[in-house]
XYZ file of C-alpha atoms in Angstrom:
117
model
C 32.384 67.468 97.719
C 30.581 67.690 94.381
C 28.056 70.143 93.005
C 25.489 67.344 93.366
C 26.264 67.209 97.100
C 25.699 70.950 97.354
C 22.433 70.904 95.423
C 21.089 67.880 97.350
C 21.830 69.568 100.684
C 19.525 72.497 99.895
C 15.786 72.947 99.876
C 14.261 72.634 96.420
C 13.473 76.368 96.271
C 17.142 77.251 96.916
C 18.620 75.076 94.176
C 18.162 77.539 91.309
C 20.107 80.209 93.187
C 22.786 77.696 94.174
C 23.108 76.586 90.566
C 23.509 80.226 89.491
C 26.305 80.736 92.039
C 28.015 77.451 91.179
C 27.960 78.449 87.530
C 29.533 81.829 88.345
C 32.190 80.432 90.693
C 33.150 77.522 88.441
C 32.966 79.693 85.307
C 30.790 77.128 83.580
C 27.318 77.293 82.124
C 24.489 75.964 84.264
C 24.210 73.021 81.868
C 27.911 72.224 82.307
C 27.518 72.332 86.082
C 24.540 69.974 85.921
C 26.317 67.598 83.561
C 29.334 67.471 85.871
C 27.510 67.117 89.184
C 29.475 63.970 90.052
C 32.853 65.600 89.415
C 34.742 66.387 92.635
C 35.244 70.060 93.370
C 38.662 71.323 94.488
C 39.169 71.106 98.259
C 39.617 74.882 98.367
C 36.072 75.313 97.053
C 34.199 74.256 100.215
C 35.116 77.256 102.408
C 34.456 79.670 99.538
C 31.064 78.075 98.913
C 30.043 78.100 102.577
C 30.957 81.777 102.949
C 29.074 82.683 99.768
C 25.976 80.751 100.796
C 25.960 82.405 104.236
C 26.002 85.792 102.493
C 23.073 84.721 100.309
C 21.080 83.480 103.306
C 21.512 86.954 104.830
C 19.855 88.421 101.727
C 22.853 89.659 99.751
C 22.134 89.674 96.000
C 23.628 86.814 93.987
C 25.337 89.278 91.667
C 27.275 90.930 94.496
C 28.382 87.538 95.803
C 29.550 86.427 92.357
C 31.016 89.849 91.576
C 29.416 89.959 88.142
C 26.024 90.506 86.560
C 24.887 89.547 83.067
C 23.422 92.251 80.851
C 22.681 92.255 77.128
C 25.003 89.319 76.441
C 27.934 90.646 78.479
C 29.196 90.230 82.053
C 29.706 93.374 84.123
C 31.673 93.770 87.349
C 29.436 94.731 90.252
C 29.848 95.277 93.970
C 27.846 96.999 96.705
C 28.793 100.385 95.212
C 27.376 99.578 91.764
C 23.776 99.127 90.721
C 22.948 95.647 89.457
C 21.790 95.800 85.819
C 18.142 94.749 85.654
C 16.696 92.380 83.023
C 13.866 94.816 82.238
C 16.468 97.458 81.395
C 17.642 95.214 78.547
C 14.263 95.810 76.914
C 14.724 99.588 77.261
C 18.111 99.289 75.561
C 16.556 97.306 72.701
C 13.851 99.950 72.228
C 16.402 102.782 72.393
C 18.650 101.127 69.823
C 15.677 100.880 67.484
C 14.948 104.595 67.874
C 18.494 105.899 67.384
C 19.845 106.691 63.940
C 22.742 104.419 62.932
C 25.287 107.193 63.564
C 23.535 108.480 66.680
C 25.413 109.445 69.821
C 24.409 108.780 73.389
C 25.889 110.105 76.600
C 25.683 107.752 79.603
C 26.502 109.421 82.929
C 26.079 108.064 86.429
C 24.267 104.844 85.629
C 26.135 102.499 87.944
C 27.923 99.680 86.164
C 27.918 101.367 82.746
C 25.962 98.465 81.267
C 23.470 100.672 79.466
C 26.173 102.655 77.684
């Protein structure tokens, strides 16, 4: 099994999500995954992939399946008990950083993953 096999087996609209998961599971960038689509995946990968894709088909967020979520250039651990950092929140962080004095202090309580803090 290769990542090309996985991507070819899916509907076109599902491939972006599959590529995101492959990137997370293989710990490679999406470009690296695409460049190595002919490389065989470890035999232990198939059951992990099938289980993950079943979870996705049931509607579970990609971030919970991968166990991480990107935010502001960092990866944060997430699970069903943690809010997934949203891309639009990155913009709020940028605005807030521009408003704070250089030595300003901020208290971040109860915001889920802690990504904002």
